[in-house]
PDB file of C-alpha atoms in Angstrom:
ATOM      1  CA  MET A 231       1.635  14.212  16.642  1.00  0.00           C
ATOM      2  CA  LYS A 232       4.872  12.652  15.465  1.00  0.00           C
ATOM      3  CA  ASP A 233       6.311   9.626  17.242  1.00  0.00           C
ATOM      4  CA  PRO A 234      10.090   9.938  17.784  1.00  0.00           C
ATOM      5  CA  THR A 235      10.490   6.204  17.095  1.00  0.00           C
ATOM      6  CA  VAL A 236       9.242   6.676  13.536  1.00  0.00           C
ATOM      7  CA  SER A 237      11.925   8.379  11.462  1.00  0.00           C
ATOM      8  CA  ALA A 238      11.746   9.977   8.040  1.00  0.00           C
ATOM      9  CA  ASP A 239      14.071   7.256   6.746  1.00  0.00           C
ATOM     10  CA  LEU A 240      11.662   4.559   7.956  1.00  0.00           C
ATOM     11  CA  VAL A 241       8.695   6.263   6.310  1.00  0.00           C
ATOM     12  CA  LEU A 242      10.624   6.677   3.041  1.00  0.00           C
ATOM     13  CA  GLY A 243      11.669   3.029   2.878  1.00  0.00           C
ATOM     14  CA  ARG A 244      15.314   3.662   3.714  1.00  0.00           C
ATOM     15  CA  GLU A 245      15.414   2.122   7.179  1.00  0.00           C
ATOM     16  CA  GLU A 246      14.984  -1.631   7.649  1.00  0.00           C
ATOM     17  CA  SER A 247      16.225  -2.177  11.211  1.00  0.00           C
ATOM     18  CA  ALA A 248      12.686  -2.618  12.602  1.00  0.00           C
ATOM     19  CA  ASN A 249      11.827  -5.377  10.136  1.00  0.00           C
ATOM     20  CA  VAL A 250      11.527  -9.073  10.885  1.00  0.00           C
ATOM     21  CA  LEU A 251      10.358 -11.983   8.774  1.00  0.00           C
ATOM     22  CA  PHE A 252       6.787 -13.256   8.984  1.00  0.00           C
ATOM     23  CA  CYS A 253       6.513 -16.530   7.060  1.00  0.00           C
ATOM     24  CA  GLY A 254       9.451 -15.373   4.948  1.00  0.00           C
ATOM     25  CA  VAL A 255       8.058 -11.889   4.237  1.00  0.00           C
ATOM     26  CA  PRO A 256       9.638  -8.795   5.855  1.00  0.00           C
ATOM     27  CA  VAL A 257       7.308  -6.662   7.973  1.00  0.00           C
ATOM     28  CA  HIS A 258       7.706  -4.228  10.873  1.00  0.00           C
ATOM     29  CA  ARG A 259       8.061  -6.101  14.150  1.00  0.00           C
ATOM     30  CA  ALA A 260       5.132  -4.143  15.622  1.00  0.00           C
ATOM     31  CA  ILE A 261       2.628  -6.007  13.432  1.00  0.00           C
ATOM     32  CA  ILE A 262       3.764  -9.560  14.218  1.00  0.00           C
ATOM     33  CA  ALA A 263       1.482 -10.165  17.216  1.00  0.00           C
ATOM     34  CA  PRO A 264      -1.703  -8.702  15.682  1.00  0.00           C
ATOM     35  CA  LEU A 265      -0.996 -10.341  12.335  1.00  0.00           C
ATOM     36  CA  THR A 266      -0.501 -13.711  14.046  1.00  0.00           C
ATOM     37  CA  ALA A 267      -3.836 -13.221  15.817  1.00  0.00           C
ATOM     38  CA  LEU A 268      -5.618 -12.295  12.584  1.00  0.00           C
ATOM     39  CA  GLN A 269      -4.102 -15.296  10.841  1.00  0.00           C
ATOM     40  CA  ALA A 270      -5.244 -17.582  13.682  1.00  0.00           C
ATOM     41  CA  ASP A 271      -8.814 -16.251  13.475  1.00  0.00           C
ATOM     42  CA  ALA A 272      -8.767 -16.789   9.722  1.00  0.00           C
ATOM     43  CA  ALA A 273      -7.606 -20.376  10.199  1.00  0.00           C
ATOM     44  CA  LYS A 274     -10.516 -21.047  12.548  1.00  0.00           C
ATOM     45  CA  ALA A 275     -12.830 -19.800   9.796  1.00  0.00           C
ATOM     46  CA  GLY A 276     -11.227 -22.131   7.237  1.00  0.00           C
ATOM     47  CA  PHE A 277      -8.820 -19.712   5.539  1.00  0.00           C
ATOM     48  CA  ASP A 278      -5.053 -19.822   5.198  1.00  0.00           C
ATOM     49  CA  LEU A 279      -4.173 -16.130   5.275  1.00  0.00           C
ATOM     50  CA  ARG A 280      -0.768 -15.601   3.666  1.00  0.00           C
ATOM     51  CA  LEU A 281       1.273 -12.607   2.583  1.00  0.00           C
ATOM     52  CA  VAL A 282       2.186 -11.774  -0.999  1.00  0.00           C
ATOM     53  CA  SER A 283       4.232  -8.791   0.124  1.00  0.00           C
ATOM     54  CA  GLY A 284       5.053  -6.668   3.149  1.00  0.00           C
ATOM     55  CA  TYR A 285       7.893  -4.205   3.505  1.00  0.00           C
ATOM     56  CA  ARG A 286       9.208  -2.736   0.260  1.00  0.00           C
ATOM     57  CA  SER A 287      12.296  -0.547   0.102  1.00  0.00           C
ATOM     58  CA  PHE A 288      12.629   2.830  -1.607  1.00  0.00           C
ATOM     59  CA  ASP A 289      14.981   1.329  -4.190  1.00  0.00           C
ATOM     60  CA  ARG A 290      12.565  -1.503  -4.958  1.00  0.00           C
ATOM     61  CA  GLN A 291       9.688   0.938  -5.415  1.00  0.00           C
ATOM     62  CA  LEU A 292      11.906   3.090  -7.635  1.00  0.00           C
ATOM     63  CA  ALA A 293      12.672   0.061  -9.818  1.00  0.00           C
ATOM     64  CA  ILE A 294       8.947  -0.758 -10.131  1.00  0.00           C
ATOM     65  CA  TRP A 295       8.122   2.854 -11.006  1.00  0.00           C
ATOM     66  CA  ASN A 296      10.847   3.158 -13.637  1.00  0.00           C
ATOM     67  CA  ALA A 297       9.946  -0.183 -15.214  1.00  0.00           C
ATOM     68  CA  LYS A 298       6.354   0.974 -15.675  1.00  0.00           C
ATOM     69  CA  ALA A 299       7.376   4.396 -16.965  1.00  0.00           C
ATOM     70  CA  GLN A 300       9.704   2.753 -19.497  1.00  0.00           C
ATOM     71  CA  GLY A 301       7.123   0.227 -20.693  1.00  0.00           C
ATOM     72  CA  LYS A 302       9.035  -2.720 -19.239  1.00  0.00           C
ATOM     73  CA  ARG A 303       6.200  -3.543 -16.876  1.00  0.00           C
ATOM     74  CA  ALA A 304       2.473  -3.335 -17.556  1.00  0.00           C
ATOM     75  CA  VAL A 305       0.535  -0.179 -16.693  1.00  0.00           C
ATOM     76  CA  LEU A 306      -3.098  -1.000 -15.973  1.00  0.00           C
ATOM     77  CA  ASP A 307      -6.390   0.816 -16.259  1.00  0.00           C
ATOM     78  CA  SER A 308      -8.923   0.875 -13.440  1.00  0.00           C
ATOM     79  CA  ALA A 309     -10.301  -2.527 -14.435  1.00  0.00           C
ATOM     80  CA  GLY A 310      -6.860  -4.118 -14.380  1.00  0.00           C
ATOM     81  CA  HIS A 311      -6.380  -4.203 -18.162  1.00  0.00           C
ATOM     82  CA  THR A 312      -3.092  -3.264 -19.822  1.00  0.00           C
ATOM     83  CA  LEU A 313      -2.831   0.232 -21.280  1.00  0.00           C
ATOM     84  CA  ASP A 314      -0.918   1.288 -24.371  1.00  0.00           C
ATOM     85  CA  ILE A 315       1.306   3.911 -22.758  1.00  0.00           C
ATOM     86  CA  SER A 316       2.437   5.239 -26.156  1.00  0.00           C
ATOM     87  CA  THR A 317      -0.966   6.921 -26.430  1.00  0.00           C
ATOM     88  CA  LEU A 318      -0.637   8.753 -23.105  1.00  0.00           C
ATOM     89  CA  SER A 319       0.749  12.189 -22.339  1.00  0.00           C
ATOM     90  CA  GLU A 320       3.365  12.468 -19.592  1.00  0.00           C
ATOM     91  CA  SER A 321       0.757  13.613 -17.091  1.00  0.00           C
ATOM     92  CA  GLU A 322      -1.633  10.844 -18.122  1.00  0.00           C
ATOM     93  CA  LEU A 323       1.129   8.263 -17.754  1.00  0.00           C
ATOM     94  CA  ILE A 324       2.054   9.480 -14.257  1.00  0.00           C
ATOM     95  CA  ASN A 325      -1.567   9.289 -13.162  1.00  0.00           C
ATOM     96  CA  ALA A 326      -2.064   5.892 -14.786  1.00  0.00           C
ATOM     97  CA  ILE A 327       0.941   4.440 -12.980  1.00  0.00           C
ATOM     98  CA  MET A 328      -0.148   5.933  -9.671  1.00  0.00           C
ATOM     99  CA  ARG A 329      -3.589   4.373 -10.010  1.00  0.00           C
ATOM    100  CA  TRP A 330      -1.944   1.089  -8.984  1.00  0.00           C
ATOM    101  CA  SER A 331       1.646   1.865  -7.959  1.00  0.00           C
ATOM    102  CA  ALA A 332       3.036   4.418  -5.525  1.00  0.00           C
ATOM    103  CA  LEU A 333       5.851   6.828  -6.129  1.00  0.00           C
ATOM    104  CA  PRO A 334       9.100   5.763  -4.489  1.00  0.00           C
ATOM    105  CA  GLY A 335       9.035   7.271  -1.016  1.00  0.00           C
ATOM    106  CA  ALA A 336       5.237   7.351  -0.989  1.00  0.00           C
ATOM    107  CA  SER A 337       4.377   3.664  -0.653  1.00  0.00           C
ATOM    108  CA  ARG A 338       2.751   2.509   2.588  1.00  0.00           C
ATOM    109  CA  HIS A 339       4.718  -0.696   2.089  1.00  0.00           C
ATOM    110  CA  HIS A 340       7.834   1.296   3.045  1.00  0.00           C
ATOM    111  CA  TRP A 341       6.477   1.437   6.583  1.00  0.00           C
ATOM    112  CA  GLY A 342       6.334  -2.316   7.193  1.00  0.00           C
ATOM    113  CA  SER A 343       2.795  -1.749   8.479  1.00  0.00           C
ATOM    114  CA  ASP A 344       1.061  -2.692   5.239  1.00  0.00           C
ATOM    115  CA  ILE A 345       0.677  -6.094   3.629  1.00  0.00           C
ATOM    116  CA  ASP A 346      -0.906  -7.704   0.578  1.00  0.00           C
ATOM    117  CA  ILE A 347      -2.721 -10.921   1.426  1.00  0.00           C
ATOM    118  CA  TYR A 348      -4.381 -13.953  -0.142  1.00  0.00           C
ATOM    119  CA  ASP A 349      -5.975 -17.257   0.886  1.00  0.00           C
ATOM    120  CA  ALA A 350      -3.562 -20.103   0.215  1.00  0.00           C
ATOM    121  CA  ALA A 351      -6.306 -22.627   0.998  1.00  0.00           C
ATOM    122  CA  ALA A 352      -8.305 -21.437  -2.014  1.00  0.00           C
ATOM    123  CA  VAL A 353      -5.671 -22.209  -4.642  1.00  0.00           C
ATOM    124  CA  THR A 354      -3.108 -24.816  -5.586  1.00  0.00           C
ATOM    125  CA  ALA A 355       0.493 -24.459  -4.474  1.00  0.00           C
ATOM    126  CA  ASP A 356       1.608 -23.432  -7.968  1.00  0.00           C
ATOM    127  CA  TYR A 357      -1.007 -20.671  -8.307  1.00  0.00           C
ATOM    128  CA  VAL A 358       0.537 -17.279  -9.081  1.00  0.00           C
ATOM    129  CA  VAL A 359      -1.281 -14.530  -7.184  1.00  0.00           C
ATOM    130  CA  GLN A 360      -1.971 -11.567  -9.486  1.00  0.00           C
ATOM    131  CA  LEU A 361      -3.570  -9.100  -7.047  1.00  0.00           C
ATOM    132  CA  THR A 362      -6.308  -8.155  -9.495  1.00  0.00           C
ATOM    133  CA  PRO A 363      -9.883  -6.969  -8.876  1.00  0.00           C
ATOM    134  CA  ASP A 364     -11.256 -10.229 -10.270  1.00  0.00           C
ATOM    135  CA  GLU A 365      -9.376 -12.321  -7.705  1.00  0.00           C
ATOM    136  CA  VAL A 366     -10.808 -10.452  -4.733  1.00  0.00           C
ATOM    137  CA  ALA A 367     -14.340  -9.815  -5.994  1.00  0.00           C
ATOM    138  CA  ASP A 368     -17.072 -11.493  -3.939  1.00  0.00           C
ATOM    139  CA  THR A 369     -17.247 -14.235  -6.573  1.00  0.00           C
ATOM    140  CA  GLY A 370     -13.476 -14.375  -7.102  1.00  0.00           C
ATOM    141  CA  VAL A 371     -11.109 -17.046  -5.869  1.00  0.00           C
ATOM    142  CA  PHE A 372     -10.272 -15.007  -2.765  1.00  0.00           C
ATOM    143  CA  GLY A 373     -13.744 -13.517  -2.367  1.00  0.00           C
ATOM    144  CA  PRO A 374     -14.733 -15.685   0.627  1.00  0.00           C
ATOM    145  CA  LEU A 375     -11.663 -14.559   2.599  1.00  0.00           C
ATOM    146  CA  HIS A 376     -12.474 -10.927   1.964  1.00  0.00           C
ATOM    147  CA  LEU A 377     -16.142 -11.322   2.798  1.00  0.00           C
ATOM    148  CA  TRP A 378     -15.005 -12.806   6.102  1.00  0.00           C
ATOM    149  CA  LEU A 379     -12.605  -9.896   6.614  1.00  0.00           C
ATOM    150  CA  ASP A 380     -15.460  -7.474   5.905  1.00  0.00           C
ATOM    151  CA  GLN A 381     -17.321  -9.009   8.843  1.00  0.00           C
ATOM    152  CA  GLN A 382     -14.251  -8.953  11.076  1.00  0.00           C
ATOM    153  CA  PHE A 383     -13.552  -5.300  10.411  1.00  0.00           C
ATOM    154  CA  ALA A 384     -17.203  -4.332  10.851  1.00  0.00           C
ATOM    155  CA  SER A 385     -17.363  -6.099  14.213  1.00  0.00           C
ATOM    156  CA  GLY A 386     -14.060  -4.725  15.503  1.00  0.00           C
ATOM    157  CA  GLY A 387     -12.301  -8.056  15.117  1.00  0.00           C
ATOM    158  CA  GLY A 388      -9.568  -6.917  12.741  1.00  0.00           C
ATOM    159  CA  HIS A 389      -6.829  -6.727  15.400  1.00  0.00           C
ATOM    160  CA  GLY A 390      -6.025  -3.191  14.310  1.00  0.00           C
ATOM    161  CA  PHE A 391      -5.919  -3.879  10.578  1.00  0.00           C
ATOM    162  CA  PHE A 392      -7.999  -2.015   8.017  1.00  0.00           C
ATOM    163  CA  ARG A 393      -8.128  -1.383   4.264  1.00  0.00           C
ATOM    164  CA  PRO A 394      -6.731   2.065   3.364  1.00  0.00           C
ATOM    165  CA  TYR A 395      -7.932   1.592  -0.214  1.00  0.00           C
ATOM    166  CA  ALA A 396     -11.290  -0.017   0.452  1.00  0.00           C
ATOM    167  CA  VAL A 397     -13.176   2.382  -1.808  1.00  0.00           C
ATOM    168  CA  ASP A 398     -12.415   4.451  -4.884  1.00  0.00           C
ATOM    169  CA  ARG A 399     -11.709   8.028  -3.821  1.00  0.00           C
ATOM    170  CA  GLY A 400     -10.495   9.005  -7.293  1.00  0.00           C
ATOM    171  CA  GLY A 401      -6.862   8.157  -6.582  1.00  0.00           C
ATOM    172  CA  ILE A 402      -5.455   4.700  -5.960  1.00  0.00           C
ATOM    173  CA  ALA A 403      -7.768   1.995  -7.258  1.00  0.00           C
ATOM    174  CA  PRO A 404      -9.570  -0.085  -4.631  1.00  0.00           C
ATOM    175  CA  GLU A 405      -7.211  -2.765  -3.314  1.00  0.00           C
ATOM    176  CA  ARG A 406      -9.177  -5.208  -1.231  1.00  0.00           C
ATOM    177  CA  TRP A 407      -6.041  -7.275  -0.673  1.00  0.00           C
ATOM    178  CA  HIS A 408      -4.113  -4.392   0.916  1.00  0.00           C
ATOM    179  CA  LEU A 409      -4.279  -4.332   4.717  1.00  0.00           C
ATOM    180  CA  SER A 410      -2.702  -1.749   7.001  1.00  0.00           C
ATOM    181  CA  TYR A 411      -1.956  -2.001  10.732  1.00  0.00           C
ATOM    182  CA  ALA A 412      -3.529   1.207  12.009  1.00  0.00           C
ATOM    183  CA  PRO A 413      -1.512   1.861  15.209  1.00  0.00           C
ATOM    184  CA  LEU A 414       1.779   1.893  13.306  1.00  0.00           C
ATOM    185  CA  ALA A 415       0.473   3.341  10.035  1.00  0.00           C
ATOM    186  CA  ALA A 416      -1.009   6.352  11.846  1.00  0.00           C
ATOM    187  CA  LYS A 417       2.429   7.194  13.269  1.00  0.00           C
ATOM    188  CA  CYS A 418       3.947   6.970   9.786  1.00  0.00           C
ATOM    189  CA  ASP A 419       1.130   9.069   8.342  1.00  0.00           C
ATOM    190  CA  ALA A 420       2.105  11.801  10.792  1.00  0.00           C
ATOM    191  CA  VAL A 421       5.635  11.897   9.336  1.00  0.00           C
ATOM    192  CA  ILE A 422       5.076  11.636   5.582  1.00  0.00           C
ATOM    193  CA  SER A 423       4.336  14.933   3.850  1.00  0.00           C
ATOM    194  CA  GLU A 424       4.398  16.521   0.437  1.00  0.00           C
ATOM    195  CA  ASN A 425       7.457  18.570   1.407  1.00  0.00           C
ATOM    196  CA  LEU A 426       9.372  15.505   2.591  1.00  0.00           C
ATOM    197  CA  LEU A 427       8.500  13.637  -0.587  1.00  0.00           C
ATOM    198  CA  ARG A 428       9.467  16.595  -2.779  1.00  0.00           C
ATOM    199  CA  GLU A 429      12.804  16.914  -1.006  1.00  0.00           C
ATOM    200  CA  ILE A 430      13.715  13.263  -1.534  1.00  0.00           C
ATOM    201  CA  LEU A 431      12.460  12.969  -5.123  1.00  0.00           C
ATOM    202  CA  SER A 432      14.208  16.170  -6.192  1.00  0.00           C
ATOM    203  CA  ASN A 433      17.495  14.402  -5.539  1.00  0.00           C
ATOM    204  CA  VAL A 434      16.719  11.109  -7.308  1.00  0.00           C
ATOM    205  CA  GLU A 435      18.303  11.719 -10.689  1.00  0.00           C
ATOM    206  CA  ASN A 436      17.293   8.361 -12.174  1.00  0.00           C
ATOM    207  CA  LEU A 437      13.577   8.777 -11.381  1.00  0.00           C
ATOM    208  CA  CYS A 438      11.672   8.523 -14.652  1.00  0.00           C
ATOM    209  CA  LEU A 439       9.179  11.358 -15.296  1.00  0.00           C
ATOM    210  CA  ARG A 440      10.745  13.333 -12.426  1.00  0.00           C
ATOM    211  CA  LYS A 441      10.024  16.818 -13.769  1.00  0.00           C
ATOM    212  CA  GLY A 442       6.385  16.043 -14.439  1.00  0.00           C
ATOM    213  CA  ILE A 443       6.037  14.461 -11.003  1.00  0.00           C
ATOM    214  CA  LEU A 444       7.530  17.471  -9.226  1.00  0.00           C
ATOM    215  CA  ASP A 445       5.431  19.894 -11.279  1.00  0.00           C
ATOM    216  CA  GLU A 446       2.226  18.117 -10.209  1.00  0.00           C
ATOM    217  CA  LEU A 447       3.273  16.828  -6.804  1.00  0.00           C
ATOM    218  CA  ASP A 448       0.765  18.877  -4.810  1.00  0.00           C
ATOM    219  CA  LYS A 449      -2.130  17.354  -6.746  1.00  0.00           C
ATOM    220  CA  LEU A 450      -0.572  13.887  -6.883  1.00  0.00           C
ATOM    221  CA  TYR A 451       0.032  13.882  -3.142  1.00  0.00           C
ATOM    222  CA  SER A 452      -3.524  14.813  -2.219  1.00  0.00           C
ATOM    223  CA  ARG A 453      -5.003  12.403  -4.744  1.00  0.00           C
ATOM    224  CA  TYR A 454      -2.804   9.319  -4.380  1.00  0.00           C
ATOM    225  CA  VAL A 455      -0.743   9.543  -1.194  1.00  0.00           C
ATOM    226  CA  ALA A 456      -2.864  11.101   1.539  1.00  0.00           C
ATOM    227  CA  VAL A 457      -5.305   8.710   3.235  1.00  0.00           C
ATOM    228  CA  PRO A 458      -8.118  10.485   5.116  1.00  0.00           C
ATOM    229  CA  PRO A 459      -8.193   9.902   8.898  1.00  0.00           C
ATOM    230  CA  SER A 460     -11.776   8.698   8.505  1.00  0.00           C
ATOM    231  CA  CYS A 461     -10.443   5.564   6.792  1.00  0.00           C
ATOM    232  CA  TYR A 462      -8.794   4.477  10.027  1.00  0.00           C
ATOM    233  CA  PRO A 463     -10.739   2.325  12.489  1.00  0.00           C
ATOM    234  CA  GLU A 464     -11.720   3.488  15.943  1.00  0.00           C
ATOM    235  CA  PRO A 465     -10.073   4.444  18.251  1.00  0.00           C
ATOM    236  CA  ILE A 466      -7.239   5.445  15.892  1.00  0.00           C
ATOM    237  CA  PHE A 467      -9.591   7.693  13.893  1.00  0.00           C
ATOM    238  CA  THR A 468     -10.558   9.677  16.996  1.00  0.00           C
ATOM    239  CA  ASP A 469      -6.924   9.949  18.072  1.00  0.00           C
ATOM    240  CA  LEU A 470      -5.908  11.311  14.668  1.00  0.00           C
ATOM    241  CA  ILE A 471      -8.684  13.904  14.708  1.00  0.00           C
ATOM    242  CA  ASN A 472      -7.791  15.008  18.240  1.00  0.00           C
ATOM    243  CA  LYS A 473      -4.105  15.367  17.361  1.00  0.00           C
ATOM    244  CA  ALA A 474      -4.684  17.184  14.061  1.00  0.00           C
TER     245      ALA A 474
END
């Protein structure tokens, strides 16, 4: 069921009026209280939970997409290693980019509900967070934070946050650092659709690989954009099933 407070423009990253700053990073105001609570719990456990990114606009996601399609920004394989995109077909390139980066209009970061996190207490102030699998592996520099989060989520102590990309479902690569605030994200999930995405992308003339994207959008949407309701924590999961 769609929430009238969640507009198509918000879901597509073209509405920023609901955003506020959390430690200098823009996020939707609805996640401030639960995020503050999660951060406080982390501090008690010895972690300094910080944000690498929060809200991201449509135009920013478009710039990221085009830079990768044009070879101006690295395109990575599933292990996080740089690919030679000159060896890829158009379809292979689209899928390779989407393994780690969303299409403009299809990023959960547009919603302000989703954040990328790290443990500032585990690194020096000049450390540059890469958001790579090695960093967040159990033995990685941010592994202890994520092992703690595993326990929090399993015990219902995640304050509504969960990992939409916790496992590899054959689409977006697992992103242990990516957290989503379920109560808001579920409302946005009810608005985003393949038809909405097709409508907006059909009119973005400077979108690289546009024809190939539109030709394959049904498959791309189901593989990389749609997140199964079962990924959501209770009671949001039950609510989504009941409203479907």
